[in-house]
């Protein structure tokens, strides 16, 4: 174990960190936490200084949190496209200003790997609960969302992680789809941005028990409407090459990662023309994706709280939730952790972003 930690330490640089290192780091935290091996080496460590107290706002000035559907005409579409560009950078500018900015951002959101001894110290004696986003966190972002496979190495690592403590996958995707990617029955799954939560399988082969073990589906009444909007969006966007509508059961995603940037306004107009008939649905955005979901007060942060409560940690002071994610929708969960003053969020991002996460990691390597 010590040699493993030493090996990890020697690899710890702020550059070229891949996600599997991050998950392995977390396992290291857990295993160290459950033994006294690390006591002598961490006794002299200072308690961790909560990072991320100074927020930053570079390149987010054009970002609209919730895209307004009605009013504004052409100007509104332009605002949408600006917002789509701001949330979906196609390249990172390397200017001296950007380098300075990146350094100051790293000071506020240090690499989780650089900080792992402090993290070990902070989590000591507490029950770690792991929350992991899927796309861009466990798997690379690829052109075809149906091909966003996680590596076997990553699967093994997550499996090990789940042996140590409760582990949940929290994704915008349909729960069944994310399960088919991850294929680990021992995990909690929160699909559709947390609107479809299910606990680990109990080992029964009875299909009925699958139904009974569903923990939470707060948006069930929206299912017919979501299906209807899905059909309309598929019809509307089929004239735009590369546009893809994904049915995530309780929410929809319109992916434009394969759409020529000159046609982004076309996608925006198509989506808007459908959405204006559905005031009960909300439009938000992620990385090269427009997300449509019910206007209920439920998000990944609520899913995190629900899962902590279900696990019996609602009012516990000795729980240490760790949430790793890369998207705007993960910010709701980062904020919950910050507000609770428990555990921390880790943002996976190559470039500085406004975030409620405390730590950062580089993106997983793009599949080549
Ligand atoms: Mg993601």
CSV table of N, CA, C and O in Angstrom, one decimal, residues 152-201:
chain,number,residue,atom,x,y,z
A,152,UNK,N,-12.1,-0.6,-19.4
A,152,UNK,CA,-12.2,-1.7,-18.4
A,152,UNK,C,-11.4,-1.4,-17.1
A,152,UNK,O,-11.8,-1.7,-16.0
A,153,UNK,N,-10.3,-0.6,-17.4
A,153,UNK,CA,-9.5,-0.2,-16.2
A,153,UNK,C,-10.3,0.7,-15.3
A,153,UNK,O,-10.3,0.5,-14.1
A,154,UNK,N,-11.1,1.6,-15.9
A,154,UNK,CA,-11.9,2.5,-15.1
A,154,UNK,C,-13.0,1.7,-14.4
A,154,UNK,O,-13.3,1.9,-13.2
A,155,UNK,N,-13.6,0.7,-15.1
A,155,UNK,CA,-14.6,-0.1,-14.5
A,155,UNK,C,-14.1,-0.9,-13.2
A,155,UNK,O,-14.7,-0.9,-12.2
A,156,UNK,N,-12.9,-1.4,-13.4
A,156,UNK,CA,-12.3,-2.1,-12.3
A,156,UNK,C,-12.0,-1.2,-11.1
A,156,UNK,O,-12.2,-1.6,-9.9
A,157,UNK,N,-11.6,0.0,-11.4
A,157,UNK,CA,-11.3,1.0,-10.4
A,157,UNK,C,-12.6,1.4,-9.6
A,157,UNK,O,-12.6,1.4,-8.4
A,158,UNK,N,-13.7,1.6,-10.4
A,158,UNK,CA,-15.0,1.9,-9.8
A,158,UNK,C,-15.5,0.8,-8.9
A,158,UNK,O,-16.0,0.9,-7.8
A,159,UNK,N,-15.3,-0.4,-9.4
A,159,UNK,CA,-15.7,-1.6,-8.7
A,159,UNK,C,-15.0,-1.7,-7.3
A,159,UNK,O,-15.6,-2.0,-6.3
A,160,UNK,N,-13.7,-1.4,-7.4
A,160,UNK,CA,-12.9,-1.4,-6.1
A,160,UNK,C,-13.4,-0.4,-5.2
A,160,UNK,O,-13.5,-0.6,-4.0
A,161,UNK,N,-13.7,0.8,-5.8
A,161,UNK,CA,-14.2,1.9,-5.0
A,161,UNK,C,-15.5,1.5,-4.2
A,161,UNK,O,-15.7,1.8,-3.1
A,162,UNK,N,-16.4,0.9,-5.0
A,162,UNK,CA,-17.7,0.5,-4.4
A,162,UNK,C,-17.6,-0.5,-3.3
A,162,UNK,O,-18.5,-0.7,-2.5
A,163,UNK,N,-16.5,-1.3,-3.3
A,163,UNK,CA,-16.2,-2.2,-2.2
A,163,UNK,C,-15.9,-1.5,-0.9
A,163,UNK,O,-16.1,-2.0,0.2
A,164,UNK,N,-15.3,-0.3,-1.1
A,164,UNK,CA,-14.9,0.4,0.1
A,164,UNK,C,-16.0,1.2,0.7
A,164,UNK,O,-16.1,1.4,1.9
A,165,UNK,N,-16.9,1.8,-0.1
A,165,UNK,CA,-18.0,2.6,0.4
A,165,UNK,C,-19.1,2.8,-0.6
A,165,UNK,O,-18.9,2.6,-1.8
A,166,UNK,N,-20.2,3.3,-0.1
A,166,UNK,CA,-21.3,3.5,-1.1
A,166,UNK,C,-20.9,4.4,-2.2
A,166,UNK,O,-20.3,5.4,-2.0
A,167,UNK,N,-21.3,4.0,-3.4
A,167,UNK,CA,-20.9,4.7,-4.6
A,167,UNK,C,-22.1,4.9,-5.6
A,167,UNK,O,-22.8,3.9,-5.8
A,168,UNK,N,-22.3,6.1,-6.0
A,168,UNK,CA,-23.4,6.4,-6.9
A,168,UNK,C,-22.9,7.0,-8.2
A,168,UNK,O,-22.0,7.8,-8.2
A,169,UNK,N,-23.6,6.6,-9.3
A,169,UNK,CA,-23.3,7.3,-10.6
A,169,UNK,C,-24.5,8.2,-10.8
A,169,UNK,O,-25.6,7.9,-10.7
A,170,UNK,N,-24.1,9.5,-11.0
A,170,UNK,CA,-25.2,10.5,-11.2
A,170,UNK,C,-25.0,11.1,-12.6
A,170,UNK,O,-24.0,11.7,-12.9
A,171,UNK,N,-26.0,10.9,-13.4
A,171,UNK,CA,-25.8,11.2,-14.9
A,171,UNK,C,-27.1,11.9,-15.4
A,171,UNK,O,-28.2,11.7,-14.9
A,172,UNK,N,-26.9,12.7,-16.5
A,172,UNK,CA,-28.0,13.2,-17.2
A,172,UNK,C,-28.7,12.2,-18.1
A,172,UNK,O,-29.8,12.4,-18.5
A,173,UNK,N,-28.0,11.1,-18.3
A,173,UNK,CA,-28.5,10.1,-19.2
A,173,UNK,C,-29.6,9.3,-18.5
A,173,UNK,O,-29.8,9.2,-17.3
A,174,UNK,N,-30.4,8.6,-19.4
A,174,UNK,CA,-31.3,7.6,-18.9
A,174,UNK,C,-30.6,6.6,-18.0
A,174,UNK,O,-29.5,6.1,-18.4
A,175,UNK,N,-31.3,6.2,-16.9
A,175,UNK,CA,-30.6,5.3,-16.0
A,175,UNK,C,-30.2,3.9,-16.6
A,175,UNK,O,-29.1,3.5,-16.4
A,176,UNK,N,-31.1,3.4,-17.4
A,176,UNK,CA,-30.7,2.1,-18.1
A,176,UNK,C,-29.5,2.2,-19.0
A,176,UNK,O,-28.7,1.3,-19.0
A,177,UNK,N,-29.4,3.4,-19.7
A,177,UNK,CA,-28.3,3.5,-20.6
A,177,UNK,C,-27.0,3.7,-19.8
A,177,UNK,O,-26.0,3.0,-20.2
A,178,UNK,N,-27.0,4.4,-18.8
A,178,UNK,CA,-25.8,4.6,-18.0
A,178,UNK,C,-25.4,3.3,-17.3
A,178,UNK,O,-24.2,2.9,-17.2
A,179,UNK,N,-26.4,2.5,-16.9
A,179,UNK,CA,-26.1,1.2,-16.3
A,179,UNK,C,-25.4,0.3,-17.4
A,179,UNK,O,-24.5,-0.4,-17.1
A,180,UNK,N,-25.9,0.4,-18.6
A,180,UNK,CA,-25.3,-0.5,-19.7
A,180,UNK,C,-23.9,-0.1,-20.0
A,180,UNK,O,-23.1,-0.9,-20.4
A,181,UNK,N,-23.6,1.1,-19.7
A,181,UNK,CA,-22.2,1.5,-19.9
A,181,UNK,C,-21.3,1.1,-18.7
A,181,UNK,O,-20.2,0.6,-18.9
A,182,UNK,N,-21.8,1.2,-17.5
A,182,UNK,CA,-21.0,1.0,-16.3
A,182,UNK,C,-21.0,-0.5,-15.9
A,182,UNK,O,-20.0,-1.1,-15.6
A,183,UNK,N,-22.2,-1.1,-16.0
A,183,UNK,CA,-22.4,-2.6,-15.8
A,183,UNK,C,-21.9,-3.0,-14.4
A,183,UNK,O,-21.3,-4.1,-14.3
A,184,UNK,N,-22.2,-2.3,-13.4
A,184,UNK,CA,-21.8,-2.7,-12.1
A,184,UNK,C,-23.1,-2.7,-11.2
A,184,UNK,O,-23.6,-1.6,-10.9
A,185,UNK,N,-23.6,-3.9,-10.8
A,185,UNK,CA,-24.8,-4.0,-10.1
A,185,UNK,C,-24.8,-3.4,-8.7
A,185,UNK,O,-25.8,-3.1,-8.1
A,186,UNK,N,-23.6,-3.3,-8.1
A,186,UNK,CA,-23.4,-2.9,-6.7
A,186,UNK,C,-23.5,-1.4,-6.5
A,186,UNK,O,-23.5,-0.9,-5.4
A,187,UNK,N,-23.7,-0.6,-7.6
A,187,UNK,CA,-23.7,0.8,-7.4
A,187,UNK,C,-25.1,1.4,-7.3
A,187,UNK,O,-26.1,0.7,-7.7
A,188,UNK,N,-25.3,2.6,-6.8
A,188,UNK,CA,-26.5,3.4,-6.9
A,188,UNK,C,-26.5,4.1,-8.2
A,188,UNK,O,-25.4,4.5,-8.7
A,189,UNK,N,-27.6,4.2,-8.9
A,189,UNK,CA,-27.6,4.9,-10.2
A,189,UNK,C,-28.7,6.0,-10.1
A,189,UNK,O,-29.9,5.7,-9.7
A,190,UNK,N,-28.3,7.2,-10.4
A,190,UNK,CA,-29.3,8.3,-10.5
A,190,UNK,C,-29.2,8.9,-11.9
A,190,UNK,O,-28.3,9.6,-12.3
A,191,UNK,N,-30.2,8.4,-12.8
A,191,UNK,CA,-30.2,8.8,-14.2
A,191,UNK,C,-31.1,10.1,-14.3
A,191,UNK,O,-31.7,10.6,-13.4
A,192,UNK,N,-31.2,10.5,-15.6
A,192,UNK,CA,-32.1,11.7,-15.9
A,192,UNK,C,-31.8,12.9,-14.9
A,192,UNK,O,-32.7,13.4,-14.4
A,193,UNK,N,-30.6,13.2,-14.8
A,193,UNK,CA,-30.2,14.3,-13.8
A,193,UNK,C,-30.7,14.1,-12.4
A,193,UNK,O,-31.1,15.0,-11.7
A,194,UNK,N,-30.7,12.8,-12.0
A,194,UNK,CA,-31.1,12.5,-10.6
A,194,UNK,C,-32.6,12.3,-10.5
A,194,UNK,O,-33.1,12.0,-9.4
A,195,UNK,N,-33.4,12.3,-11.6
A,195,UNK,CA,-34.8,12.2,-11.5
A,195,UNK,C,-35.2,10.7,-11.5
A,195,UNK,O,-36.4,10.4,-11.5
A,196,UNK,N,-34.3,9.8,-11.6
A,196,UNK,CA,-34.6,8.4,-11.7
A,196,UNK,C,-33.5,7.6,-10.9
A,196,UNK,O,-32.4,7.3,-11.4
A,197,UNK,N,-33.8,7.4,-9.6
A,197,UNK,CA,-32.8,6.8,-8.7
A,197,UNK,C,-33.1,5.4,-8.3
A,197,UNK,O,-34.2,5.1,-8.0
A,198,UNK,N,-32.1,4.6,-8.4
A,198,UNK,CA,-32.3,3.2,-8.0
A,198,UNK,C,-31.1,2.7,-7.2
A,198,UNK,O,-29.9,3.1,-7.5
A,199,UNK,N,-31.3,1.9,-6.2
A,199,UNK,CA,-30.3,1.4,-5.4
A,199,UNK,C,-29.6,0.1,-6.0
A,199,UNK,O,-30.0,-0.3,-7.0
A,200,UNK,N,-28.6,-0.4,-5.3
A,200,UNK,CA,-27.9,-1.6,-5.9
A,200,UNK,C,-28.8,-2.8,-6.0
A,200,UNK,O,-29.8,-2.9,-5.2
A,201,UNK,N,-28.6,-3.6,-6.9
A,201,UNK,CA,-29.4,-4.8,-7.1
A,201,UNK,C,-29.1,-5.7,-5.9
A,201,UNK,O,-28.0,-5.8,-5.4
